[in-house]
């Protein structure tokens, strides 16, 4: 009896490739960014009076919300993905080692993978089952492993899968090759863990530096600038441009300082990601945390009267 292969739907294919959740989250993030960007435009000084007014939020707040929507959702997704990949990398050497033992016991490569799919490898188990499903649907072992490597997309998995495929095609003692690949994968995973641990102090320095920058700005705008403004009002330093001298006002300076702190928070987060994993993408979650903290501190300080407002923040 010939088994008829049922064609998978588009959504099922996306789920199997691990792209469905990513597309949904990106869509939600795009919608959120678009909504807040439109609110920012409609409540901006471009219109007099503004088409939309939602006190105490200003057009700058809505612009911040648009940025936070994008960085928050994308950063959260990347954090969850990297956490999953970390757990997969930790268990992947065990999976390769078990394949080697199954091959030594006389099982074929396909049966060895099928047997491994019944084990418990944590976050790696669903991926092994996807490999088995792909094989059962007619894919070769090489294609199924390559699809797995694309889904996980880490140097450790790509390198090991390439080694396994070459060993299976070349013949010889595949079990020894798998054992060597397992040892190699374990050493790489250990080195990656040591790198993350060694970079933690640098992450702490970035966060401390960002918070110190905000604290310094608060001290300057709440203590030093008012004192300088009062001096300028007496005429002792009118050339400095504060107060009624026609120069930039303290509320305007608060807006400038907020803009500088917010941009610095976004940049510091990206740098933190480079330190943490070597990838700027993983720093988006840090950018979200630092940017959100910056906005909250300035917004609360303005609302409680600690900082003057120019109506923009």
Coordinates of C-alpha atoms in Angstrom, one line a residue:
X1 CA 0.0 0.0 0.0
X2 CA 1.4 3.4 -1.1
X3 CA 1.4 6.0 1.6
X4 CA 0.2 9.3 0.2
X5 CA 2.0 12.3 1.6
X6 CA -0.3 15.0 2.7
X7 CA 0.7 18.5 1.7
X8 CA 1.3 20.8 4.7
X9 CA -0.5 24.2 5.0
X10 CA 1.4 27.4 4.9
X11 CA 1.0 28.1 8.6
X12 CA 2.1 24.6 9.5
X13 CA 5.2 25.0 7.4
X14 CA 6.0 28.3 9.2
X15 CA 5.4 26.7 12.6
X16 CA 7.7 23.8 11.7
X17 CA 10.4 26.2 10.5
X18 CA 10.0 28.2 13.8
X19 CA 9.0 31.4 11.9
X20 CA 5.3 31.6 12.8
X21 CA 5.8 33.1 16.3
X22 CA 8.4 35.5 15.0
X23 CA 6.1 36.8 12.2
X24 CA 3.2 37.3 14.7
X25 CA 5.4 39.2 17.1
X26 CA 6.9 41.4 14.4
X27 CA 3.4 42.2 13.2
X28 CA 2.2 43.2 16.7
X29 CA 5.3 45.3 17.2
X30 CA 4.8 47.0 13.8
X31 CA 1.2 47.8 14.6
X32 CA 2.1 49.2 18.1
X33 CA 4.8 51.4 16.6
X34 CA 2.5 52.7 13.9
X35 CA -0.3 53.5 16.4
X36 CA 1.9 55.5 18.7
X37 CA 3.7 57.2 15.8
X38 CA 0.3 58.4 14.5
X39 CA -0.7 59.6 18.0
X40 CA 2.6 61.4 18.3
X41 CA 2.0 63.2 15.0
X42 CA -1.6 64.1 15.8
X43 CA -0.7 65.5 19.2
X44 CA 2.4 67.4 18.0
X45 CA 2.7 71.2 17.4
X46 CA 2.4 70.6 13.7
X47 CA -1.3 71.1 14.3
X48 CA -2.6 74.2 16.2
X49 CA -4.4 73.2 18.2
X50 CA -3.3 69.5 18.3
X51 CA -5.9 67.1 16.9
X52 CA -5.5 64.8 19.9
X53 CA -4.7 65.8 23.5
X54 CA -4.3 63.1 26.2
X55 CA -2.8 64.8 29.3
X56 CA -0.4 64.2 30.9
X57 CA 1.1 62.6 27.8
X58 CA 2.7 64.8 25.1
X59 CA 3.7 64.0 21.5
X60 CA 7.2 63.2 22.8
X61 CA 5.7 60.6 25.1
X62 CA 3.9 58.9 22.3
X63 CA 7.1 58.9 20.2
X64 CA 8.8 57.3 23.2
X65 CA 6.0 54.7 23.4
X66 CA 6.5 53.9 19.7
X67 CA 10.2 53.3 20.3
X68 CA 9.5 51.2 23.4
X69 CA 6.9 49.2 21.6
X70 CA 9.4 48.1 18.9
X71 CA 12.3 47.6 21.2
X72 CA 10.2 45.9 24.0
X73 CA 8.5 43.3 21.8
X74 CA 11.5 42.6 19.7
X75 CA 13.9 42.6 22.6
X76 CA 11.6 40.3 24.6
X77 CA 11.3 37.9 21.7
X78 CA 15.1 37.9 21.2
X79 CA 15.6 37.3 25.0
X80 CA 13.3 34.3 25.0
X81 CA 14.9 33.0 21.8
X82 CA 18.4 33.4 23.2
X83 CA 17.4 31.8 26.4
X84 CA 16.0 28.8 24.5
X85 CA 19.1 28.6 22.3
X86 CA 21.3 28.6 25.4
X87 CA 19.4 25.6 26.8
X88 CA 19.6 23.9 23.5
X89 CA 23.4 24.4 23.3
X90 CA 23.7 23.0 26.8
X91 CA 21.9 19.7 25.9
X92 CA 23.0 19.4 22.3
X93 CA 26.3 17.6 23.2
X94 CA 24.3 15.0 25.2
X95 CA 22.1 14.4 22.1
X96 CA 25.2 13.9 19.8
X97 CA 26.8 11.6 22.4
X98 CA 23.7 9.5 22.6
X99 CA 23.6 9.2 18.8
X100 CA 27.2 7.9 19.0
X101 CA 26.2 5.3 21.6
X102 CA 23.2 4.2 19.5
X103 CA 25.4 3.8 16.4
X104 CA 27.9 1.7 18.4
X105 CA 25.0 -0.5 19.4
X106 CA 24.3 -1.2 15.8
X107 CA 21.3 1.2 15.1
X108 CA 21.0 3.1 11.8
X109 CA 21.3 6.8 11.9
X110 CA 17.6 7.2 11.4
X111 CA 16.7 4.8 14.2
X112 CA 19.2 6.5 16.5
X113 CA 17.5 9.8 16.0
X114 CA 14.1 8.2 16.5
X115 CA 15.2 6.7 19.7
X116 CA 16.7 10.0 20.9
X117 CA 13.3 11.7 20.2
X118 CA 11.9 9.6 23.1
X119 CA 14.4 10.9 25.6
X120 CA 14.4 14.1 27.7
X121 CA 16.7 16.8 26.4
X122 CA 14.8 19.8 27.7
X123 CA 14.3 22.5 25.2
X124 CA 16.1 20.4 22.6
X125 CA 13.4 17.6 22.7
X126 CA 10.8 19.4 20.5
X127 CA 13.5 20.1 17.9
X128 CA 14.5 16.4 17.8
X129 CA 10.9 15.5 17.3
X130 CA 10.8 18.0 14.4
X131 CA 13.8 16.2 12.9
X132 CA 11.9 12.9 13.2
X133 CA 8.8 14.4 11.6
X134 CA 10.8 15.7 8.7
X135 CA 12.4 12.3 8.1
X136 CA 9.0 10.6 8.4
X137 CA 7.6 13.0 5.8
X138 CA 10.3 11.9 3.3
X139 CA 13.2 14.2 4.0
X140 CA 16.7 12.8 4.1
X141 CA 18.6 12.8 7.4
X142 CA 20.9 15.4 6.0
X143 CA 18.1 17.8 5.0
X144 CA 16.3 17.3 8.3
X145 CA 19.5 18.1 10.2
X146 CA 20.1 21.2 8.0
X147 CA 16.6 22.4 8.7
X148 CA 17.2 22.0 12.4
X149 CA 20.5 24.0 12.1
X150 CA 18.7 26.8 10.3
X151 CA 15.9 26.9 13.0
X152 CA 18.4 27.1 15.9
X153 CA 21.0 29.1 13.9
X154 CA 24.0 29.0 16.2
X155 CA 27.6 28.4 15.4
X156 CA 27.7 25.4 17.7
X157 CA 24.8 23.6 16.0
X158 CA 25.7 24.5 12.5
X159 CA 29.3 23.3 12.9
X160 CA 28.3 20.0 14.6
X161 CA 25.5 19.3 12.1
X162 CA 28.0 19.9 9.2
X163 CA 30.4 17.5 10.8
X164 CA 27.7 14.9 11.3
X165 CA 26.5 15.1 7.7
X166 CA 30.0 14.8 6.4
X167 CA 30.7 11.8 8.6
X168 CA 27.4 10.0 7.5
X169 CA 28.2 10.6 3.8
X170 CA 31.9 9.6 4.1
X171 CA 31.2 6.3 5.8
X172 CA 33.8 4.8 8.2
X173 CA 33.4 4.7 11.9
X174 CA 30.6 7.3 12.3
X175 CA 30.3 6.6 16.0
X176 CA 33.8 7.8 16.7
X177 CA 33.1 11.0 14.7
X178 CA 29.9 11.6 16.6
X179 CA 31.8 11.1 19.9
X180 CA 34.4 13.6 18.8
X181 CA 31.7 16.0 17.7
X182 CA 30.0 15.7 21.1
X183 CA 33.2 16.5 23.0
X184 CA 33.9 19.4 20.6
X185 CA 30.3 20.7 21.2
X186 CA 30.7 20.4 24.9
X187 CA 33.9 22.4 24.9
X188 CA 32.4 25.1 22.8
X189 CA 29.3 25.4 25.0
X190 CA 31.6 25.7 28.1
X191 CA 33.7 28.4 26.4
X192 CA 30.5 30.3 25.6
X193 CA 29.3 30.1 29.2
X194 CA 32.7 31.3 30.5
X195 CA 32.5 34.2 28.0
X196 CA 29.1 35.3 29.2
X197 CA 30.2 35.1 32.8
X198 CA 33.3 37.1 32.2
X199 CA 31.3 39.8 30.4
X200 CA 28.9 40.4 33.3
X201 CA 31.0 43.0 35.1
X202 CA 31.1 45.1 31.8
X203 CA 27.3 44.9 31.6
X204 CA 27.1 46.1 35.2
X205 CA 29.4 49.0 34.3
X206 CA 27.2 50.0 31.4
X207 CA 24.0 50.0 33.6
X208 CA 25.8 51.9 36.4
X209 CA 27.1 54.5 33.9
X210 CA 23.7 55.0 32.3
X211 CA 22.0 55.5 35.7
X212 CA 24.8 57.8 36.9
X213 CA 24.3 59.9 33.8
X214 CA 20.6 60.3 34.6
X215 CA 21.4 61.2 38.2
X216 CA 24.0 63.8 37.2
X217 CA 21.4 65.4 34.8
X218 CA 18.8 65.5 37.6
X219 CA 21.3 67.2 40.0
X220 CA 22.3 69.8 37.3
X221 CA 18.8 70.7 36.3
X222 CA 17.3 70.7 39.8
X223 CA 20.1 72.4 41.7
X224 CA 22.9 74.0 39.6
X225 CA 20.8 75.5 36.7
X226 CA 18.2 77.2 39.0
X227 CA 21.1 78.8 41.0
X228 CA 22.7 80.0 37.8
X229 CA 19.4 81.4 36.6
X230 CA 18.8 83.3 39.7
X231 CA 22.3 84.9 39.4
X232 CA 21.6 85.8 35.8
X233 CA 18.4 87.5 36.8
X234 CA 20.4 89.9 39.0
X235 CA 22.4 90.8 36.0
X236 CA 25.7 89.3 37.3
X237 CA 25.9 86.8 34.5
X238 CA 23.3 87.9 31.9
X239 CA 25.7 86.9 29.1
X240 CA 25.2 83.3 30.0
X241 CA 21.7 83.3 28.4
X242 CA 19.7 81.9 31.3
X243 CA 16.4 83.3 32.7
X244 CA 15.2 86.4 31.0
X245 CA 18.3 87.1 28.9
X246 CA 16.7 85.7 25.8
X247 CA 18.8 82.5 25.7
X248 CA 17.7 79.0 26.2
X249 CA 15.5 78.4 29.2
X250 CA 15.8 75.7 31.9
X251 CA 12.7 73.8 30.7
X252 CA 14.2 73.7 27.2
X253 CA 17.4 72.4 28.7
X254 CA 15.5 69.7 30.5
X255 CA 14.1 68.6 27.1
X256 CA 17.7 68.6 25.6
X257 CA 19.0 66.6 28.5
X258 CA 16.2 64.1 28.3
X259 CA 16.9 63.6 24.6
X260 CA 20.6 63.1 25.2
X261 CA 19.9 60.6 28.1
X262 CA 17.3 58.7 26.0
X263 CA 19.6 58.4 23.0
X264 CA 22.5 57.4 25.3
X265 CA 20.3 54.7 26.8
X266 CA 19.5 53.2 23.4
X267 CA 23.1 53.2 22.4
X268 CA 24.4 51.8 25.7
X269 CA 21.9 48.9 25.4
X270 CA 23.3 48.0 22.0
X271 CA 26.8 48.1 23.4
X272 CA 25.7 45.9 26.3
X273 CA 24.5 43.3 23.8
X274 CA 27.8 43.3 22.0
X275 CA 29.6 42.6 25.3
X276 CA 27.1 40.0 26.4
X277 CA 26.9 37.8 23.2
X278 CA 28.8 39.6 20.6
X279 CA 25.6 40.5 18.7
X280 CA 24.0 44.0 18.7
X281 CA 20.6 42.4 18.3
X282 CA 20.8 40.9 21.8
X283 CA 21.3 44.4 23.2
X284 CA 17.8 45.6 22.2
X285 CA 16.4 44.2 25.4
X286 CA 19.0 46.3 27.3
X287 CA 18.1 49.3 25.2
X288 CA 14.4 48.9 26.1
X289 CA 15.2 48.6 29.9
X290 CA 17.5 51.7 29.9
X291 CA 15.2 53.8 27.7
X292 CA 12.1 52.9 29.7
X293 CA 13.9 53.8 33.0
X294 CA 15.1 57.1 31.5
X295 CA 11.7 58.1 30.4
X296 CA 10.0 57.1 33.7
X297 CA 12.6 59.0 35.8
X298 CA 12.2 62.2 33.7
X299 CA 8.4 62.0 33.4
X300 CA 7.9 61.4 37.1
X301 CA 10.3 64.2 38.0
X302 CA 8.4 66.6 35.8
X303 CA 5.0 65.5 37.1
X304 CA 6.0 65.9 40.8
X305 CA 7.6 69.3 40.0
X306 CA 11.1 68.2 40.6
X307 CA 12.0 69.4 37.1
X308 CA 10.4 72.2 35.1
X309 CA 8.5 71.3 31.9
X310 CA 8.5 73.1 28.6
X311 CA 5.3 71.3 27.6
X312 CA 7.2 68.9 25.4
X313 CA 8.0 66.3 28.1

